[in-house]
CSV table of C-alpha atoms in Angstrom, one decimal:
chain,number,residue,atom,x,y,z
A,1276,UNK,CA,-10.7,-3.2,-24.0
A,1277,UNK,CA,-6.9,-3.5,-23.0
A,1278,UNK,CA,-5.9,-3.3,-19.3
A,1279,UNK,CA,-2.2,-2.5,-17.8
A,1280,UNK,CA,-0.7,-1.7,-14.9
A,1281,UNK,CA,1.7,1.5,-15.1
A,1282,UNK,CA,4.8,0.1,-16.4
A,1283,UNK,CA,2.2,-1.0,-19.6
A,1284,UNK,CA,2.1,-4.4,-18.3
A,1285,UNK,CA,-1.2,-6.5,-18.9
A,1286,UNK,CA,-3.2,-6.1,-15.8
A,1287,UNK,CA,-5.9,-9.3,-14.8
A,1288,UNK,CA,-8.2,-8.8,-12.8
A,1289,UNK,CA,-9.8,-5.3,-13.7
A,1290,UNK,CA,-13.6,-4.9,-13.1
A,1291,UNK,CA,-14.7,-2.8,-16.4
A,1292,UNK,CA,-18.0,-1.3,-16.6
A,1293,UNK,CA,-20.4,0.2,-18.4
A,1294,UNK,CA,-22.8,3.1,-17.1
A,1295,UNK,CA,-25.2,4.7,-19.8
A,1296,UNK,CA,-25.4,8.6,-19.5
A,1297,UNK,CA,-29.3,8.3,-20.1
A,1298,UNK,CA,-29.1,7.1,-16.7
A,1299,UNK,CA,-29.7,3.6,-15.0
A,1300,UNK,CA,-30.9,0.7,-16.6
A,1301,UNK,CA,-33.7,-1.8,-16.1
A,1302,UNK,CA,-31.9,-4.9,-14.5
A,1303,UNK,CA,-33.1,-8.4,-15.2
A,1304,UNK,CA,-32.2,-11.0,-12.7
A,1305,UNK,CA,-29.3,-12.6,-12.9
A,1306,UNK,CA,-28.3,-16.5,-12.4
A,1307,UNK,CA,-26.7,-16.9,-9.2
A,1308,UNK,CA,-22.9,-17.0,-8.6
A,1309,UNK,CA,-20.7,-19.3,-7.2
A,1310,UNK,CA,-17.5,-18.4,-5.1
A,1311,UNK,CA,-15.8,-21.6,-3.5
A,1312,UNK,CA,-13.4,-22.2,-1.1
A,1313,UNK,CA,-10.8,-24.5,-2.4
A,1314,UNK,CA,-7.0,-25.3,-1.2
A,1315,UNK,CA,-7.3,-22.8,1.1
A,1316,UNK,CA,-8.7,-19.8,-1.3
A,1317,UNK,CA,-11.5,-18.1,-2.6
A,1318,UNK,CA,-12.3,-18.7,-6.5
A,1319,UNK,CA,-12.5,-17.1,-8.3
A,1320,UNK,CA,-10.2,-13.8,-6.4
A,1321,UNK,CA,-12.5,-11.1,-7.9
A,1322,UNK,CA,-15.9,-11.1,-9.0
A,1323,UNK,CA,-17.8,-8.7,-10.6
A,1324,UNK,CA,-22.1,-8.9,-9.7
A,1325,UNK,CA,-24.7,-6.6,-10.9
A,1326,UNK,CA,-26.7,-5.3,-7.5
A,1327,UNK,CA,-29.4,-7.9,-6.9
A,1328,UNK,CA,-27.2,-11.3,-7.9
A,1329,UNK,CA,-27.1,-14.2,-5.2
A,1330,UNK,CA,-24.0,-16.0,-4.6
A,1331,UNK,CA,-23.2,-19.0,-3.0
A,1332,UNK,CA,-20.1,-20.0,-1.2
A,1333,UNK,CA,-19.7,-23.7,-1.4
A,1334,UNK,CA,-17.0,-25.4,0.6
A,1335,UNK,CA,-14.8,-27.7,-1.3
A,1336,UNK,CA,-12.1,-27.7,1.4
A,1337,UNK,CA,-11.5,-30.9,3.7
A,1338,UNK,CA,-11.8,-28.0,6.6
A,1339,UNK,CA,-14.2,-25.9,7.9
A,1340,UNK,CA,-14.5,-22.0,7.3
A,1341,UNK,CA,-16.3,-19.1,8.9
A,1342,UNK,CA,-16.6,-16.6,6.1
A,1343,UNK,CA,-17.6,-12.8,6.2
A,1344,UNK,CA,-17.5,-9.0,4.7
A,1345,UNK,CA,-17.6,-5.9,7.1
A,1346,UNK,CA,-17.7,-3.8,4.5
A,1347,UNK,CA,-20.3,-1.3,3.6
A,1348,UNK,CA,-22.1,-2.5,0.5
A,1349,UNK,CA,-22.6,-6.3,2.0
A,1350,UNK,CA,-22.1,-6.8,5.5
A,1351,UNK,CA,-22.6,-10.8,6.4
A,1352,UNK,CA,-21.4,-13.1,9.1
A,1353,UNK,CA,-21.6,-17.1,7.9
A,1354,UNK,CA,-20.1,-19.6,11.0
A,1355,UNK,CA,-18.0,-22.1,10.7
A,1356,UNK,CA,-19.2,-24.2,8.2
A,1357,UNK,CA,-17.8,-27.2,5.1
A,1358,UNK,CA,-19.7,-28.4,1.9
A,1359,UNK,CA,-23.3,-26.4,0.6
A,1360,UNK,CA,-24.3,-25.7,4.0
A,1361,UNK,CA,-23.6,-22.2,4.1
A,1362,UNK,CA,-26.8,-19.7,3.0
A,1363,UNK,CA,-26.8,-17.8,-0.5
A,1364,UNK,CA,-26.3,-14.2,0.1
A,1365,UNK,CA,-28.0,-11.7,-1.6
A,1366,UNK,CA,-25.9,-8.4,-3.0
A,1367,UNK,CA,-28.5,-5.6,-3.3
A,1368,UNK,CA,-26.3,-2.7,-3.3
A,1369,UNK,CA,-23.5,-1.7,-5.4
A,1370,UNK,CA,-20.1,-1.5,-4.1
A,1371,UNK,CA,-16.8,-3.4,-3.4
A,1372,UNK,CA,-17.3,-6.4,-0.7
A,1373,UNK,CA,-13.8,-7.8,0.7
A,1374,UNK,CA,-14.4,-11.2,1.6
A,1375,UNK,CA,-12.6,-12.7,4.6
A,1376,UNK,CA,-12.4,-16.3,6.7
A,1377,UNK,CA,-12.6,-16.0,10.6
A,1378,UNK,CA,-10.6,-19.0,10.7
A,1379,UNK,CA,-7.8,-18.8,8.0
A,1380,UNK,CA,-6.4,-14.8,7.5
A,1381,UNK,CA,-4.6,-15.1,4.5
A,1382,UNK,CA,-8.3,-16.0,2.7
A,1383,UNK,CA,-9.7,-12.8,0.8
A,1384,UNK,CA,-11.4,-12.3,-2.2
A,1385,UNK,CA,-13.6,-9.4,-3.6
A,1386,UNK,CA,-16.5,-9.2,-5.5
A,1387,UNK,CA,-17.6,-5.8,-6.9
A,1388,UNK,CA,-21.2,-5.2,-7.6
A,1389,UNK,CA,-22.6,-3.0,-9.9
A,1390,UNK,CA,-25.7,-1.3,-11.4
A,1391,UNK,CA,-25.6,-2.1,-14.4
A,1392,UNK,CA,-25.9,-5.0,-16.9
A,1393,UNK,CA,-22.5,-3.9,-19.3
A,1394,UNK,CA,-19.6,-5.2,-17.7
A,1395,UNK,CA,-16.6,-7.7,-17.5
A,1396,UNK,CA,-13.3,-8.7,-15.9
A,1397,UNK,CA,-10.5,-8.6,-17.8
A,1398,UNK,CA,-8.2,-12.1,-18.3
A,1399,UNK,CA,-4.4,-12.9,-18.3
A,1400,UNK,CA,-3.6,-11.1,-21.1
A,1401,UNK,CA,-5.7,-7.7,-20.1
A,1402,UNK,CA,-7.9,-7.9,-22.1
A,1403,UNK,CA,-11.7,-7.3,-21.4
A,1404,UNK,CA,-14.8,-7.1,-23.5
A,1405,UNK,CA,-18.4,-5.3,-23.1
A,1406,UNK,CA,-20.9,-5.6,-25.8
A,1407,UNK,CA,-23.4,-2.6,-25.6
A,1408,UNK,CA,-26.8,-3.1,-27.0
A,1409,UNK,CA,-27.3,0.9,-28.4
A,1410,UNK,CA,-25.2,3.8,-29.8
A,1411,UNK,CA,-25.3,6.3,-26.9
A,1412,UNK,CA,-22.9,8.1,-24.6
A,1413,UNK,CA,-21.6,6.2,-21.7
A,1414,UNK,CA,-18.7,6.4,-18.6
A,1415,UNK,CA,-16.8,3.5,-18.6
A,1416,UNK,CA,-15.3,2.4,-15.7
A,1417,UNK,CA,-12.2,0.2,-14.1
A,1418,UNK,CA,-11.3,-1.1,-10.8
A,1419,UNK,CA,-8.4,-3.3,-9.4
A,1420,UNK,CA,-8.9,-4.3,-5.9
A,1421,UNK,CA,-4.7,-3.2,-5.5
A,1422,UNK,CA,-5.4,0.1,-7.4
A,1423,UNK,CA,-3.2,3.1,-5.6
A,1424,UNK,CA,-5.9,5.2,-3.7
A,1425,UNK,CA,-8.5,2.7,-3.9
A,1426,UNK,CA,-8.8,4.7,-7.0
A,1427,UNK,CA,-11.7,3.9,-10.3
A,1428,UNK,CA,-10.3,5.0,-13.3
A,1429,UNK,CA,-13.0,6.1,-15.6
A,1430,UNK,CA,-13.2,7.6,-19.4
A,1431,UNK,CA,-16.5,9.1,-20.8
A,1432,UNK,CA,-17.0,7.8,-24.9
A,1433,UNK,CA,-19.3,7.8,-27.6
A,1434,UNK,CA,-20.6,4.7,-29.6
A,1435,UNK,CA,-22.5,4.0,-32.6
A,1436,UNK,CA,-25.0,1.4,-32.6
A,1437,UNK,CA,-23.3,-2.0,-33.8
A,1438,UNK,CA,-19.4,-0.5,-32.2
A,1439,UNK,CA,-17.2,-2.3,-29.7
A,1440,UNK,CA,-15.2,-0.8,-26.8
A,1441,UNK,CA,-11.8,-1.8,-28.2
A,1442,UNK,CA,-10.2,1.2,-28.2
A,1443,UNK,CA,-11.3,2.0,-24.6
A,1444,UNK,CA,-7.5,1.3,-22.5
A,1445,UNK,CA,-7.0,1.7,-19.0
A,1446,UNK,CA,-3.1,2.3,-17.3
A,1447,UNK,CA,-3.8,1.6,-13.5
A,1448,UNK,CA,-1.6,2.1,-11.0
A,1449,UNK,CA,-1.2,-0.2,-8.5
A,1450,UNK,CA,-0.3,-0.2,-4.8
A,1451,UNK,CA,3.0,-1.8,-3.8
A,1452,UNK,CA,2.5,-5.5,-2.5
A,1453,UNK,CA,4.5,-6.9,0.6
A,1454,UNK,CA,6.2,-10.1,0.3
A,1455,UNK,CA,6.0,-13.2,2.8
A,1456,UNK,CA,8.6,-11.5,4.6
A,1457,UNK,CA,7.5,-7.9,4.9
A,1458,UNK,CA,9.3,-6.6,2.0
A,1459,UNK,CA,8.0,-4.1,-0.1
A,1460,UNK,CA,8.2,-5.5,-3.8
């Protein structure tokens, strides 16, 4: 699957996903995931969950943190905290979560959790790959955490048992970023 921004550009970054049009499907448990805090920053930037995965936030900073999400899907509060003190957090409902730090603004990350077992981010180059286990009809889906509108782009396909999404492309448009200094770029 090949991501780009507008201008054809390869876009990282994109949550791509796979929904079945037979409807949902029976979701194993996954292994946890791990988002640390290092030099200041979430890491990994985006994460992409299916509903029921844990994640733990390790500190690997020299500082402490107070980390959080208001939003909707995941709402949490964890206090000021450094190394694996802070408690896993179960996400049990699909949605985007926009993680935050109490303590240092500039920290944000999202994770994007979904119901289904057939996803994938895409890497540097765009590029993104779901392997399906059955021929079927499904609605694919990508997200970008900048995407204009808060916008998921989504295309409705056809595969035969053994096929690969490759020819599945997304063109996202992207909001415009401000610089350091307030300028639009």
């Amino acid at each position: 699957m090949q991501t780009q921004d507008s201008a054809g550009k390869p876009l990282a970054d994109v949550v791509v996903y796979a929904e079945p049009e037979s409807g949902p499907v029976g979701l194993r448990p996954a292994a946890p995931v791990q988002i640390e805090q290092k030099g200041l920053k979430f890491i990994p930037l985006v994460s992409v969950i299916q509903t029921g995965t844990t994640i733990v936030f390790p500190n690997n900073d020299r500082v402490r943190h107070h980390i959080y999400s208001f939003s909707p899907a995941h709402k949490f509060d964890q206090k000021l905290y450094s190394g694996q003190a802070a408690a896993p957090q179960v996400f049990d409902r699909a949605g985007t979560v926009v993680l935050g730090c109490n303590i240092h603004d500039r920290m944000v990350a999202y994770v994007k959790v979904v119901d289904t077992p057939y996803f994938a981010k895409s890497d540097s180059s765009g590029m993104a790959q779901i392997e399906l286990p059955a021929g079927g009809r499904y609605t694919v889906r990508a997200w970008h955490y900048n995407a204009a509108g808060g916008t998921t782009a989504e295309q409705q396909i056809s595969v035969k048992g053994g096929d690969t999404l490759a020819a599945v492309s997304f063109r996202l448009a992207l909001k415009a970023l401000a610089n350091d200094d307030g300028a639009v770029q």
